[in-house]
Amino acid sequence: MAKIVFWSPDQGRGNTSNAVAIGTMIGQDYDIRTLITQTHFRRSNLESAFMKAKELQFRNLVNTTTSGMDNLERLFKSKRLSVDSICDHTISLETGRLDLLMGTKKAEAHESYPSIAGAIFDEADRYYQAVILDIHSGGKDIVSHQLIKDADIVVVTLSQDTSVIENYVEQKEWPDELQNKTKIILLGQYDKYSKYNVANIKRNYKINDPIYGLPYSSEFRDAFNDKDVLNWFRRARNAGKRHPSYNFFQEVRKISKDLLIQIGVNTEIKRIERGVS
Ligand SMILES: Nc1ncnc2c1ncn2[C@@H]1O[C@H](COP(=O)(O)OP(=O)(O)OP(=O)(O)O)[C@@H](O)[C@H]1O
Ligand SMILES: [Mg+2]
């Protein structure tokens, strides 16, 4: 139904973390079919966020030379790619609701890779209601260009550093495809006590797109490093006001809901009652 692309003009601002937090919240709070994956070559940390909860499945995949995405590329080339084959190559994180597709193990993109990746996610889009893609940052990656072009909405990760915001507003590092896209801006590792808060940034830089701060959370960082984001969300996301990550979860929940509304999901109907999952 909708491809949600997470992109940042800059490295290391929290793009993967933002995709992981929002993907996990949607997968646990909403009864919609969600796929989460990434399109980096060489290094990516998205999958590791979920490893602890799915150790067996990951262990089987770690020693193989291909990944879910690589197998799908092979199927595409032999014209055997289907919605079912996509589902078969994912790891189920939340049954029927959140699937993870492991990104490529290849070192670099070949010339036709962008259009192949585009076709694979188009096919995935026919089954999943939300396809969350953590793509490579900056304006030079050919795969990112294609996926921004295909996106229904682009979530742009910025920070509260004025240089990052100024570069963004001046459209430096912008792939052309970003021009006419629906965008929302997330300030990663957000510090609400900074002078450069959401309201100030919006006003000072005259940004019309919606802006949110996704709070810095020590516990989230620890859970990511412990490869245990899935279980940490299960345990802590509905905790009360005195929980140290209460604010983090509130904001992630708000952003997730607004994002789903933007892509046309009825969040009242699809929301899972607390305690059911
Ligand atoms: N909301 C957050 N709370 C705490 N730590 C965070 C948060 N977001 C990101 N981090 C930390 O910031 C660092 C960079 O985050 P992340 O890997 O998500 O950035 P990235 O933009 O995807 O980087 P890259 O460009 O290398 O892909 C990591 O150490 C991560 O744990
Ligand atoms: Mg990343």
JSON list of N, CA, C and O and ligand atoms in Angstrom, two decimals, residues 10-18 40 43 45 134 137 189 214-218 220-221 224 248, ligand 1:
[
{"chain": "A", "resi": 10, "resn": "ASP", "atom": "N", "xyz": [22.77, 13.18, 5.61]},
{"chain": "A", "resi": 10, "resn": "ASP", "atom": "CA", "xyz": [24.03, 13.09, 6.33]},
{"chain": "A", "resi": 10, "resn": "ASP", "atom": "C", "xyz": [24.16, 11.74, 7.03]},
{"chain": "A", "resi": 10, "resn": "ASP", "atom": "O", "xyz": [23.16, 11.13, 7.38]},
{"chain": "A", "resi": 11, "resn": "GLN", "atom": "N", "xyz": [25.40, 11.31, 7.27]},
{"chain": "A", "resi": 11, "resn": "GLN", "atom": "CA", "xyz": [25.58, 10.03, 7.96]},
{"chain": "A", "resi": 11, "resn": "GLN", "atom": "C", "xyz": [25.45, 10.18, 9.48]},
{"chain": "A", "resi": 11, "resn": "GLN", "atom": "O", "xyz": [25.73, 11.23, 10.03]},
{"chain": "A", "resi": 12, "resn": "GLY", "atom": "N", "xyz": [25.04, 9.10, 10.11]},
{"chain": "A", "resi": 12, "resn": "GLY", "atom": "CA", "xyz": [25.14, 9.00, 11.56]},
{"chain": "A", "resi": 12, "resn": "GLY", "atom": "C", "xyz": [24.18, 9.85, 12.37]},
{"chain": "A", "resi": 12, "resn": "GLY", "atom": "O", "xyz": [24.42, 10.12, 13.54]},
{"chain": "A", "resi": 13, "resn": "ARG", "atom": "N", "xyz": [23.07, 10.29, 11.76]},
{"chain": "A", "resi": 13, "resn": "ARG", "atom": "CA", "xyz": [22.14, 11.16, 12.49]},
{"chain": "A", "resi": 13, "resn": "ARG", "atom": "C", "xyz": [21.02, 10.39, 13.17]},
{"chain": "A", "resi": 13, "resn": "ARG", "atom": "O", "xyz": [20.18, 10.97, 13.85]},
{"chain": "A", "resi": 14, "resn": "GLY", "atom": "N", "xyz": [20.96, 9.08, 12.91]},
{"chain": "A", "resi": 14, "resn": "GLY", "atom": "CA", "xyz": [19.91, 8.28, 13.55]},
{"chain": "A", "resi": 14, "resn": "GLY", "atom": "C", "xyz": [18.88, 7.75, 12.58]},
{"chain": "A", "resi": 14, "resn": "GLY", "atom": "O", "xyz": [17.79, 7.34, 13.00]},
{"chain": "A", "resi": 15, "resn": "ASN", "atom": "N", "xyz": [19.21, 7.73, 11.30]},
{"chain": "A", "resi": 15, "resn": "ASN", "atom": "CA", "xyz": [18.23, 7.28, 10.30]},
{"chain": "A", "resi": 15, "resn": "ASN", "atom": "C", "xyz": [17.79, 5.84, 10.54]},
{"chain": "A", "resi": 15, "resn": "ASN", "atom": "O", "xyz": [16.60, 5.53, 10.56]},
{"chain": "A", "resi": 16, "resn": "THR", "atom": "N", "xyz": [18.77, 4.95, 10.74]},
{"chain": "A", "resi": 16, "resn": "THR", "atom": "CA", "xyz": [18.42, 3.55, 10.98]},
{"chain": "A", "resi": 16, "resn": "THR", "atom": "C", "xyz": [17.65, 3.41, 12.29]},
{"chain": "A", "resi": 16, "resn": "THR", "atom": "O", "xyz": [16.64, 2.70, 12.36]},
{"chain": "A", "resi": 17, "resn": "SER", "atom": "N", "xyz": [18.10, 4.09, 13.31]},
{"chain": "A", "resi": 17, "resn": "SER", "atom": "CA", "xyz": [17.42, 4.02, 14.61]},
{"chain": "A", "resi": 17, "resn": "SER", "atom": "C", "xyz": [15.98, 4.50, 14.50]},
{"chain": "A", "resi": 17, "resn": "SER", "atom": "O", "xyz": [15.07, 3.90, 15.09]},
{"chain": "A", "resi": 18, "resn": "ASN", "atom": "N", "xyz": [15.77, 5.58, 13.76]},
{"chain": "A", "resi": 18, "resn": "ASN", "atom": "CA", "xyz": [14.41, 6.08, 13.58]},
{"chain": "A", "resi": 18, "resn": "ASN", "atom": "C", "xyz": [13.53, 5.06, 12.86]},
{"chain": "A", "resi": 18, "resn": "ASN", "atom": "O", "xyz": [12.38, 4.82, 13.26]},
{"chain": "A", "resi": 40, "resn": "HIS", "atom": "N", "xyz": [21.52, -0.91, 2.24]},
{"chain": "A", "resi": 40, "resn": "HIS", "atom": "CA", "xyz": [22.93, -0.54, 2.30]},
{"chain": "A", "resi": 40, "resn": "HIS", "atom": "C", "xyz": [23.81, -1.65, 1.73]},
{"chain": "A", "resi": 40, "resn": "HIS", "atom": "O", "xyz": [23.47, -2.82, 1.82]},
{"chain": "A", "resi": 43, "resn": "ARG", "atom": "N", "xyz": [28.00, -2.22, 5.10]},
{"chain": "A", "resi": 43, "resn": "ARG", "atom": "CA", "xyz": [27.71, -2.16, 6.51]},
{"chain": "A", "resi": 43, "resn": "ARG", "atom": "C", "xyz": [26.27, -1.75, 6.77]},
{"chain": "A", "resi": 43, "resn": "ARG", "atom": "O", "xyz": [25.82, -0.71, 6.31]},
{"chain": "A", "resi": 45, "resn": "ASN", "atom": "N", "xyz": [23.33, -1.86, 10.18]},
{"chain": "A", "resi": 45, "resn": "ASN", "atom": "CA", "xyz": [23.05, -2.35, 11.53]},
{"chain": "A", "resi": 45, "resn": "ASN", "atom": "C", "xyz": [21.55, -2.56, 11.78]},
{"chain": "A", "resi": 45, "resn": "ASN", "atom": "O", "xyz": [21.15, -2.91, 12.87]},
{"chain": "A", "resi": 134, "resn": "ASP", "atom": "N", "xyz": [15.11, 1.58, 5.03]},
{"chain": "A", "resi": 134, "resn": "ASP", "atom": "CA", "xyz": [16.22, 2.41, 5.53]},
{"chain": "A", "resi": 134, "resn": "ASP", "atom": "C", "xyz": [17.25, 2.47, 4.41]},
{"chain": "A", "resi": 134, "resn": "ASP", "atom": "O", "xyz": [17.93, 1.48, 4.14]},
{"chain": "A", "resi": 137, "resn": "SER", "atom": "N", "xyz": [22.35, 7.20, 2.99]},
{"chain": "A", "resi": 137, "resn": "SER", "atom": "CA", "xyz": [22.23, 8.66, 3.13]},
{"chain": "A", "resi": 137, "resn": "SER", "atom": "C", "xyz": [22.89, 9.39, 1.94]},
{"chain": "A", "resi": 137, "resn": "SER", "atom": "O", "xyz": [23.62, 8.80, 1.14]},
{"chain": "A", "resi": 189, "resn": "GLN", "atom": "N", "xyz": [17.77, 11.57, 17.74]},
{"chain": "A", "resi": 189, "resn": "GLN", "atom": "CA", "xyz": [18.43, 11.75, 19.04]},
{"chain": "A", "resi": 189, "resn": "GLN", "atom": "C", "xyz": [18.02, 13.11, 19.66]},
{"chain": "A", "resi": 189, "resn": "GLN", "atom": "O", "xyz": [18.85, 13.87, 20.14]},
{"chain": "A", "resi": 214, "resn": "LEU", "atom": "N", "xyz": [12.53, 12.80, 17.55]},
{"chain": "A", "resi": 214, "resn": "LEU", "atom": "CA", "xyz": [12.50, 11.43, 18.09]},
{"chain": "A", "resi": 214, "resn": "LEU", "atom": "C", "xyz": [13.54, 11.39, 19.21]},
{"chain": "A", "resi": 214, "resn": "LEU", "atom": "O", "xyz": [14.75, 11.46, 18.95]},
{"chain": "A", "resi": 215, "resn": "PRO", "atom": "N", "xyz": [13.08, 11.35, 20.46]},
{"chain": "A", "resi": 215, "resn": "PRO", "atom": "CA", "xyz": [13.96, 11.63, 21.60]},
{"chain": "A", "resi": 215, "resn": "PRO", "atom": "C", "xyz": [15.16, 10.71, 21.74]},
{"chain": "A", "resi": 215, "resn": "PRO", "atom": "O", "xyz": [15.09, 9.53, 21.37]},
{"chain": "A", "resi": 216, "resn": "TYR", "atom": "N", "xyz": [16.21, 11.28, 22.26]},
{"chain": "A", "resi": 216, "resn": "TYR", "atom": "CA", "xyz": [17.35, 10.45, 22.67]},
{"chain": "A", "resi": 216, "resn": "TYR", "atom": "C", "xyz": [16.89, 9.58, 23.83]},
{"chain": "A", "resi": 216, "resn": "TYR", "atom": "O", "xyz": [16.23, 10.05, 24.75]},
{"chain": "A", "resi": 217, "resn": "SER", "atom": "N", "xyz": [17.22, 8.30, 23.77]},
{"chain": "A", "resi": 217, "resn": "SER", "atom": "CA", "xyz": [16.88, 7.40, 24.89]},
{"chain": "A", "resi": 217, "resn": "SER", "atom": "C", "xyz": [18.06, 6.48, 25.14]},
{"chain": "A", "resi": 217, "resn": "SER", "atom": "O", "xyz": [18.47, 5.72, 24.25]},
{"chain": "A", "resi": 218, "resn": "SER", "atom": "N", "xyz": [18.60, 6.56, 26.35]},
{"chain": "A", "resi": 218, "resn": "SER", "atom": "CA", "xyz": [19.73, 5.69, 26.70]},
{"chain": "A", "resi": 218, "resn": "SER", "atom": "C", "xyz": [19.31, 4.23, 26.63]},
{"chain": "A", "resi": 218, "resn": "SER", "atom": "O", "xyz": [20.06, 3.37, 26.18]},
{"chain": "A", "resi": 220, "resn": "PHE", "atom": "N", "xyz": [17.00, 2.90, 24.75]},
{"chain": "A", "resi": 220, "resn": "PHE", "atom": "CA", "xyz": [16.87, 2.49, 23.35]},
{"chain": "A", "resi": 220, "resn": "PHE", "atom": "C", "xyz": [18.25, 2.16, 22.78]},
{"chain": "A", "resi": 220, "resn": "PHE", "atom": "O", "xyz": [18.44, 1.14, 22.13]},
{"chain": "A", "resi": 221, "resn": "ARG", "atom": "N", "xyz": [19.19, 3.03, 23.08]},
{"chain": "A", "resi": 221, "resn": "ARG", "atom": "CA", "xyz": [20.55, 2.80, 22.60]},
{"chain": "A", "resi": 221, "resn": "ARG", "atom": "C", "xyz": [21.10, 1.47, 23.15]},
{"chain": "A", "resi": 221, "resn": "ARG", "atom": "O", "xyz": [21.70, 0.68, 22.42]},
{"chain": "A", "resi": 224, "resn": "PHE", "atom": "N", "xyz": [19.43, -1.44, 21.46]},
{"chain": "A", "resi": 224, "resn": "PHE", "atom": "CA", "xyz": [19.97, -1.61, 20.11]},
{"chain": "A", "resi": 224, "resn": "PHE", "atom": "C", "xyz": [21.32, -2.33, 20.19]},
{"chain": "A", "resi": 224, "resn": "PHE", "atom": "O", "xyz": [21.58, -3.30, 19.47]},
{"chain": "A", "resi": 248, "resn": "PHE", "atom": "N", "xyz": [10.09, 8.88, 25.29]},
{"chain": "A", "resi": 248, "resn": "PHE", "atom": "CA", "xyz": [10.53, 8.28, 24.02]},
{"chain": "A", "resi": 248, "resn": "PHE", "atom": "C", "xyz": [9.38, 7.52, 23.36]},
{"chain": "A", "resi": 248, "resn": "PHE", "atom": "O", "xyz": [9.05, 7.75, 22.19]},
{"chain": "B", "resi": 1, "resn": "LIG", "atom": "N1", "xyz": [16.90, 8.12, 19.58]},
{"chain": "B", "resi": 1, "resn": "LIG", "atom": "C1", "xyz": [18.13, 7.70, 19.92]},
{"chain": "B", "resi": 1, "resn": "LIG", "atom": "N2", "xyz": [18.46, 7.50, 21.23]},
{"chain": "B", "resi": 1, "resn": "LIG", "atom": "C2", "xyz": [19.69, 7.09, 21.56]},
{"chain": "B", "resi": 1, "resn": "LIG", "atom": "N3", "xyz": [20.67, 6.83, 20.70]},
{"chain": "B", "resi": 1, "resn": "LIG", "atom": "C3", "xyz": [20.42, 6.99, 19.39]},
{"chain": "B", "resi": 1, "resn": "LIG", "atom": "C4", "xyz": [19.14, 7.42, 18.93]},
{"chain": "B", "resi": 1, "resn": "LIG", "atom": "N4", "xyz": [19.17, 7.49, 17.57]},
{"chain": "B", "resi": 1, "resn": "LIG", "atom": "C5", "xyz": [20.42, 7.12, 17.22]},
{"chain": "B", "resi": 1, "resn": "LIG", "atom": "N5", "xyz": [21.17, 6.81, 18.29]},
{"chain": "B", "resi": 1, "resn": "LIG", "atom": "C6", "xyz": [22.57, 6.38, 18.31]},
{"chain": "B", "resi": 1, "resn": "LIG", "atom": "O1", "xyz": [23.29, 7.20, 17.37]},
{"chain": "B", "resi": 1, "resn": "LIG", "atom": "C7", "xyz": [24.20, 6.43, 16.60]},
{"chain": "B", "resi": 1, "resn": "LIG", "atom": "C8", "xyz": [23.90, 6.57, 15.12]},
{"chain": "B", "resi": 1, "resn": "LIG", "atom": "O2", "xyz": [22.61, 6.07, 14.87]},
{"chain": "B", "resi": 1, "resn": "LIG", "atom": "P1", "xyz": [22.21, 5.31, 13.54]},
{"chain": "B", "resi": 1, "resn": "LIG", "atom": "O3", "xyz": [23.11, 4.16, 13.27]},
{"chain": "B", "resi": 1, "resn": "LIG", "atom": "O4", "xyz": [20.75, 5.05, 13.64]},
{"chain": "B", "resi": 1, "resn": "LIG", "atom": "O5", "xyz": [22.47, 6.47, 12.48]},
{"chain": "B", "resi": 1, "resn": "LIG", "atom": "P2", "xyz": [22.42, 6.42, 10.90]},
{"chain": "B", "resi": 1, "resn": "LIG", "atom": "O6", "xyz": [21.96, 7.77, 10.45]},
{"chain": "B", "resi": 1, "resn": "LIG", "atom": "O7", "xyz": [21.62, 5.27, 10.43]},
{"chain": "B", "resi": 1, "resn": "LIG", "atom": "O8", "xyz": [23.95, 6.17, 10.55]},
{"chain": "B", "resi": 1, "resn": "LIG", "atom": "P3", "xyz": [24.62, 5.67, 9.15]},
{"chain": "B", "resi": 1, "resn": "LIG", "atom": "O9", "xyz": [24.68, 6.90, 8.30]},
{"chain": "B", "resi": 1, "resn": "LIG", "atom": "O10", "xyz": [25.96, 5.16, 9.58]},
{"chain": "B", "resi": 1, "resn": "LIG", "atom": "O11", "xyz": [23.73, 4.62, 8.58]},
{"chain": "B", "resi": 1, "resn": "LIG", "atom": "C9", "xyz": [24.09, 5.01, 17.12]},
{"chain": "B", "resi": 1, "resn": "LIG", "atom": "O12", "xyz": [25.11, 4.80, 18.06]},
{"chain": "B", "resi": 1, "resn": "LIG", "atom": "C10", "xyz": [22.72, 4.96, 17.79]},
{"chain": "B", "resi": 1, "resn": "LIG", "atom": "O13", "xyz": [22.67, 4.04, 18.85]}
]
